[in-house]
Every structure is written in structure tokens, then in C-alpha cells.
């Protein structure tokens, strides 16, 4: 096999369009969700299919730089908060969680998470402060915070204007890549400048801190500071049903989902009606789900899961993609085919 091609032999399917992965991730997931226009101060994103992490890396390049700010937050919507400004309730610790769990209950605002584009200013990332297991965290207070939030214990709330903005990113991969392979497939985007906002050494630290490896099933956590944000990556090594089951017991709720598994023809498990139902149940009112796939089974599954579904122009050779939103109130329905 030619390892220069971003290909997954387990599903006989590429990870992304060769040479255009960053542009594809930006078009489908960042612009499709509207996160290029506004990223709430506290946001929780779920993903089905981590792969090379390109969707996360693209999202990081769009984070506004808050490293020199206090109080004011660029892009924060004006006026009354919508349904996304609701904290997710937390309950019991999910079954199957190992020593690297995390959760998110911060409120956030997002008036339009599904349209528009702008060019964000680029900035270098701050040195990584990544950790793989709560027992290894260098900051005991942070360790308690992570564990307590997953277990549903209340934590002291500060004035949101005084807290650093926070991104929680939950994802899954049954066959996580070794760093050397991941770096090889990301290198063209550092060479092109598309990933210039991220230091390759930092990305390596963030990824390797997860502690992924053969037989290490369950949650793996890595957290770091970037542009004044606290970024927390929780990656489930295993199948998507295991991740969603664990999340269902945790009480974590999501502002949006990047549905990026291999194609429904190659990996139908990732797009099953049960999986999409769980995604819908975990999504806050007004939340979104975006995907490159416009397959009929995907659109039908999202509608059954309570989303309003619309086709948008796809990327490259793909004619269409799908943008879905969970209604903030009122009956379920489809606003466009």
C-alpha cells in the first residue's frame, strides 16, 4: 500500500480527498456549521470518525484569538441567547470509561450555527499542556474538575467573562493512526500554509498525549491551551456504539456534530439508524449535524432522529452535502429536501 495516500485499509476508503483535505474539512464542517462566523465561548462538538484529526485542526485555525483579552469576546452574538445557551445536565459516570474521561456543561450562545464564511486571523499556538490520563495530570485541581464533571458533581461556577473560553471535542476511532503516519498525511497542509496556525510539534504533543494503542479501549484525554482557549479532546478508542453508550450515561450534551465516518457503503455501522438516533438524543435544541454524505440513508436517519435536513453544495466531485439542525422549539420537520 502506498502510505502517501490518505487511505484506511480497514474500510477500503480514503480519509479525505487527496491534496484537498483541509479545504474539504473547512467547506463541509466549518462553513457548513457556521463556525467560521461565530464560535461560542463554551462549545461542545461531537464527531463520528477522528481519522487524521483534520476537522479538529481546521476548527482550531478558526478559533478567535482570546489570548490577550479579558471579558469581551470577539464574535459573541448580541441580543437574547437562543436555545444553545443552556447547560447540559450531567448524571452518572458512563460505563466503559477508563482513566481519561471528560465532560462539558458550559453554556454557550450561537444564533446561526449553519451559514457564512470569513477569513480568521492566524496566530501561533501556545505550548502544549497535554495529558493522557487524569492520574497523570500535572494540575490536581484540573484533575478533580475533569473527573467531577464526568461523574455529574457540581463545580463552582465563575463569572463567564473571567473564564477562558473552552472547546470540548469528543470523537471516536476504532483504528487510531500512529503519529508518524498522521504527520505524513498532514504535512502537505503545513507545506501549503493551510495549517500554519498550528505548530507541528504542538500537534504531535497533543496527539501523542492521548496514549492510544493496541488494546487501549475507552476514553483518552488530551488538553492544551491555544489562542487563549482551553481545548479538551476526548477520544474514544473503539466502536461508535460504545462511545455513544458512554456519552448517553454521562449527561453530556452537544452543540453540534461532525459526521465524518467512512462512506455508508464502506462503513454502514457508523451511519445506522441507532447511531443517528443517539446523536439526535445527545444534541441540544438548536444544535447542528453536518456531513459530507448526502446518501438517502443518512438524510432519512437524521430526520428520524429529529433533525431538519437540507442539502447544500458539496466539495469537489461531491455534488451535495448535508446540513441538519435540531429545532429549537416546535414540531419536527424538514425545511428543505
Tab-separated table of N, CA and C in Angstrom, residues 83-158:
chain	number	residue	atom	x	y	z
A	83	UNK	N	-31.556	28.786	22.169
A	83	UNK	CA	-31.661	27.528	22.913
A	83	UNK	C	-30.311	26.900	23.201
A	84	UNK	N	-29.265	27.311	22.498
A	84	UNK	CA	-27.957	26.733	22.775
A	84	UNK	C	-27.353	27.286	24.040
A	85	UNK	N	-27.939	28.312	24.627
A	85	UNK	CA	-27.416	28.898	25.859
A	85	UNK	C	-27.999	28.163	27.061
A	86	UNK	N	-27.891	26.830	27.043
A	86	UNK	CA	-28.411	26.010	28.120
A	86	UNK	C	-27.331	25.037	28.557
A	87	UNK	N	-27.053	24.955	29.861
A	87	UNK	CA	-26.066	23.975	30.311
A	87	UNK	C	-26.615	22.571	30.195
A	88	UNK	N	-25.757	21.653	29.770
A	88	UNK	CA	-26.167	20.258	29.708
A	88	UNK	C	-26.146	19.657	31.097
A	89	UNK	N	-27.176	18.888	31.436
A	89	UNK	CA	-27.215	18.245	32.740
A	89	UNK	C	-26.265	17.057	32.741
A	90	UNK	N	-25.619	16.820	33.854
A	90	UNK	CA	-24.701	15.695	33.980
A	90	UNK	C	-25.261	14.702	34.984
A	91	UNK	N	-24.983	13.421	34.757
A	91	UNK	CA	-25.524	12.388	35.614
A	91	UNK	C	-24.398	11.465	36.067
A	92	UNK	N	-24.572	10.177	35.884
A	92	UNK	CA	-23.599	9.236	36.422
A	92	UNK	C	-22.435	9.041	35.473
A	93	UNK	N	-21.357	8.481	35.998
A	93	UNK	CA	-20.176	8.214	35.192
A	93	UNK	C	-20.495	7.126	34.180
A	94	UNK	N	-20.161	7.331	32.898
A	94	UNK	CA	-20.522	6.347	31.894
A	94	UNK	C	-19.750	5.056	32.059
A	95	UNK	N	-20.416	3.960	31.733
A	95	UNK	CA	-19.744	2.674	31.772
A	95	UNK	C	-18.683	2.618	30.697
A	96	UNK	N	-17.610	1.906	30.970
A	96	UNK	CA	-16.560	1.723	29.985
A	96	UNK	C	-15.522	2.805	29.966
A	97	UNK	N	-15.675	3.856	30.769
A	97	UNK	CA	-14.702	4.933	30.780
A	97	UNK	C	-13.456	4.481	31.512
A	98	UNK	N	-12.298	4.684	30.907
A	98	UNK	CA	-11.054	4.362	31.565
A	98	UNK	C	-10.591	5.562	32.359
A	99	UNK	N	-9.319	5.853	32.283
A	99	UNK	CA	-8.778	6.888	33.164
A	99	UNK	C	-8.606	8.212	32.475
A	100	UNK	N	-9.234	8.421	31.320
A	100	UNK	CA	-9.060	9.687	30.625
A	100	UNK	C	-10.370	10.278	30.161
A	101	UNK	N	-11.391	10.413	31.044
A	101	UNK	CA	-12.670	10.957	30.622
A	101	UNK	C	-12.720	12.459	30.724
A	102	UNK	N	-13.763	13.044	30.123
A	102	UNK	CA	-14.009	14.474	30.239
A	102	UNK	C	-15.459	14.748	29.940
A	103	UNK	N	-15.940	15.898	30.338
A	103	UNK	CA	-17.327	16.265	30.074
A	103	UNK	C	-17.442	17.750	29.874
A	104	UNK	N	-18.585	18.225	29.441
A	104	UNK	CA	-18.752	19.652	29.213
A	104	UNK	C	-20.146	20.076	29.589
A	105	UNK	N	-20.248	21.102	30.449
A	105	UNK	CA	-21.556	21.589	30.835
A	105	UNK	C	-21.632	23.094	30.717
A	106	UNK	N	-20.689	23.720	30.034
A	106	UNK	CA	-20.690	25.167	29.947
A	106	UNK	C	-21.793	25.651	29.030
A	107	UNK	N	-22.486	26.723	29.389
A	107	UNK	CA	-23.463	27.304	28.481
A	107	UNK	C	-22.763	27.986	27.328
A	108	UNK	N	-23.485	28.154	26.226
A	108	UNK	CA	-22.903	28.822	25.059
A	108	UNK	C	-24.015	29.483	24.278
A	109	UNK	N	-23.637	30.434	23.445
A	109	UNK	CA	-24.594	31.134	22.612
A	109	UNK	C	-24.227	30.910	21.166
A	110	UNK	N	-25.246	30.749	20.306
A	110	UNK	CA	-24.995	30.557	18.888
A	110	UNK	C	-26.284	30.820	18.133
A	111	UNK	N	-26.382	31.969	17.495
A	111	UNK	CA	-27.625	32.331	16.838
A	111	UNK	C	-27.774	31.692	15.470
A	112	UNK	N	-26.661	31.415	14.790
A	112	UNK	CA	-26.753	30.818	13.469
A	112	UNK	C	-25.560	29.911	13.248
A	113	UNK	N	-25.664	28.633	13.623
A	113	UNK	CA	-24.506	27.768	13.501
A	113	UNK	C	-24.390	27.097	12.154
A	114	UNK	N	-25.050	27.619	11.086
A	114	UNK	CA	-25.055	26.848	9.859
A	114	UNK	C	-24.861	27.653	8.588
A	115	UNK	N	-24.182	28.797	8.610
A	115	UNK	CA	-24.010	29.511	7.349
A	115	UNK	C	-22.879	30.503	7.426
A	116	UNK	N	-22.336	30.876	6.217
A	116	UNK	CA	-21.428	32.016	6.124
A	116	UNK	C	-19.971	31.635	6.136
A	117	UNK	N	-19.103	32.674	5.921
A	117	UNK	CA	-17.666	32.442	5.935
A	117	UNK	C	-16.946	33.743	6.181
A	118	UNK	N	-15.752	33.613	6.750
A	118	UNK	CA	-14.869	34.753	6.884
A	118	UNK	C	-13.458	34.217	7.048
A	119	UNK	N	-12.471	35.055	6.842
A	119	UNK	CA	-11.084	34.647	6.972
A	119	UNK	C	-10.571	35.012	8.345
A	120	UNK	N	-10.293	34.022	9.206
A	120	UNK	CA	-9.816	34.314	10.548
A	120	UNK	C	-8.364	34.741	10.530
A	121	UNK	N	-7.982	35.565	11.500
A	121	UNK	CA	-6.577	35.917	11.650
A	121	UNK	C	-5.815	34.716	12.159
A	122	UNK	N	-4.600	34.554	11.680
A	122	UNK	CA	-3.794	33.417	12.101
A	122	UNK	C	-2.905	33.821	13.263
A	123	UNK	N	-2.680	32.843	14.127
A	123	UNK	CA	-1.788	33.064	15.264
A	123	UNK	C	-1.150	31.751	15.632
A	124	UNK	N	0.065	31.816	16.143
A	124	UNK	CA	0.749	30.611	16.561
A	124	UNK	C	0.127	30.070	17.828
A	125	UNK	N	0.087	28.735	17.945
A	125	UNK	CA	-0.441	28.113	19.145
A	125	UNK	C	0.509	28.270	20.303
A	126	UNK	N	-0.050	28.240	21.513
A	126	UNK	CA	0.760	28.283	22.703
A	126	UNK	C	1.322	26.899	22.961
A	127	UNK	N	2.396	26.788	23.751
A	127	UNK	CA	2.973	25.476	24.024
A	127	UNK	C	1.924	24.526	24.577
A	128	UNK	N	2.005	23.275	24.134
A	128	UNK	CA	1.015	22.288	24.543
A	128	UNK	C	1.150	21.965	26.013
A	129	UNK	N	-0.009	21.791	26.650
A	129	UNK	CA	-0.063	21.259	28.001
A	129	UNK	C	-0.996	20.062	27.933
A	130	UNK	N	-0.522	18.980	27.306
A	130	UNK	CA	-1.389	17.855	27.009
A	130	UNK	C	-1.182	16.747	28.024
A	131	UNK	N	-2.253	16.021	28.297
A	131	UNK	CA	-2.230	14.971	29.291
A	131	UNK	C	-3.017	13.792	28.758
A	132	UNK	N	-2.616	12.582	29.136
A	132	UNK	CA	-3.302	11.411	28.629
A	132	UNK	C	-4.254	10.792	29.624
A	133	UNK	N	-4.009	10.894	30.925
A	133	UNK	CA	-4.838	10.242	31.922
A	133	UNK	C	-4.996	11.179	33.103
A	134	UNK	N	-6.202	11.256	33.716
A	134	UNK	CA	-6.368	12.136	34.867
A	134	UNK	C	-5.339	11.888	35.955
A	135	UNK	N	-4.907	10.637	36.150
A	135	UNK	CA	-3.919	10.369	37.191
A	135	UNK	C	-2.584	11.025	36.886
A	136	UNK	N	-2.369	11.356	35.625
A	136	UNK	CA	-1.101	11.957	35.224
A	136	UNK	C	-1.170	13.466	35.112
A	137	UNK	N	-2.349	14.049	35.349
A	137	UNK	CA	-2.477	15.484	35.189
A	137	UNK	C	-1.558	16.202	36.162
A	138	UNK	N	-0.897	17.232	35.669
A	138	UNK	CA	0.037	17.977	36.499
A	138	UNK	C	-0.691	18.908	37.454
A	139	UNK	N	-1.925	19.250	37.162
A	139	UNK	CA	-2.698	20.172	37.979
A	139	UNK	C	-3.797	19.397	38.705
A	140	UNK	N	-3.653	19.129	40.016
A	140	UNK	CA	-4.665	18.335	40.725
A	140	UNK	C	-6.053	18.943	40.650
A	141	UNK	N	-6.150	20.281	40.652
A	141	UNK	CA	-7.460	20.924	40.572
A	141	UNK	C	-8.124	20.597	39.242
A	142	UNK	N	-7.332	20.593	38.158
A	142	UNK	CA	-7.892	20.253	36.850
A	142	UNK	C	-8.332	18.794	36.833
A	143	UNK	N	-7.543	17.922	37.462
A	143	UNK	CA	-7.922	16.513	37.523
A	143	UNK	C	-9.276	16.352	38.207
A	144	UNK	N	-9.464	17.014	39.336
A	144	UNK	CA	-10.734	16.909	40.048
A	144	UNK	C	-11.875	17.458	39.200
A	145	UNK	N	-11.605	18.550	38.490
A	145	UNK	CA	-12.633	19.166	37.656
A	145	UNK	C	-13.097	18.204	36.572
A	146	UNK	N	-12.138	17.552	35.892
A	146	UNK	CA	-12.482	16.633	34.815
A	146	UNK	C	-13.287	15.458	35.349
A	147	UNK	N	-12.810	14.845	36.431
A	147	UNK	CA	-13.485	13.671	36.971
A	147	UNK	C	-14.851	14.042	37.534
A	148	UNK	N	-14.935	15.151	38.264
A	148	UNK	CA	-16.207	15.555	38.854
A	148	UNK	C	-17.241	15.864	37.786
A	149	UNK	N	-16.809	16.488	36.693
A	149	UNK	CA	-17.758	16.844	35.650
A	149	UNK	C	-18.314	15.597	34.977
A	150	UNK	N	-17.476	14.579	34.798
A	150	UNK	CA	-17.974	13.354	34.198
A	150	UNK	C	-18.922	12.634	35.145
A	151	UNK	N	-18.621	12.666	36.429
A	151	UNK	CA	-19.464	11.991	37.415
A	151	UNK	C	-20.732	12.770	37.736
A	152	UNK	N	-20.814	14.000	37.236
A	152	UNK	CA	-22.010	14.780	37.469
A	152	UNK	C	-21.974	15.595	38.737
A	153	UNK	N	-20.794	15.730	39.368
A	153	UNK	CA	-20.693	16.527	40.578
A	153	UNK	C	-20.663	18.005	40.214
A	154	UNK	N	-21.361	18.846	40.954
A	154	UNK	CA	-21.343	20.280	40.642
A	154	UNK	C	-19.978	20.872	40.906
A	155	UNK	N	-19.595	21.844	40.104
A	155	UNK	CA	-18.347	22.560	40.327
A	155	UNK	C	-18.664	24.034	40.492
A	156	UNK	N	-17.799	24.714	41.181
A	156	UNK	CA	-18.028	26.135	41.432
A	156	UNK	C	-17.995	26.898	40.123
A	157	UNK	N	-19.023	27.706	39.877
A	157	UNK	CA	-19.105	28.476	38.654
A	157	UNK	C	-18.511	29.856	38.856
A	158	UNK	N	-17.720	30.277	37.915
A	158	UNK	CA	-17.150	31.613	37.934
A	158	UNK	C	-17.933	32.506	36.983
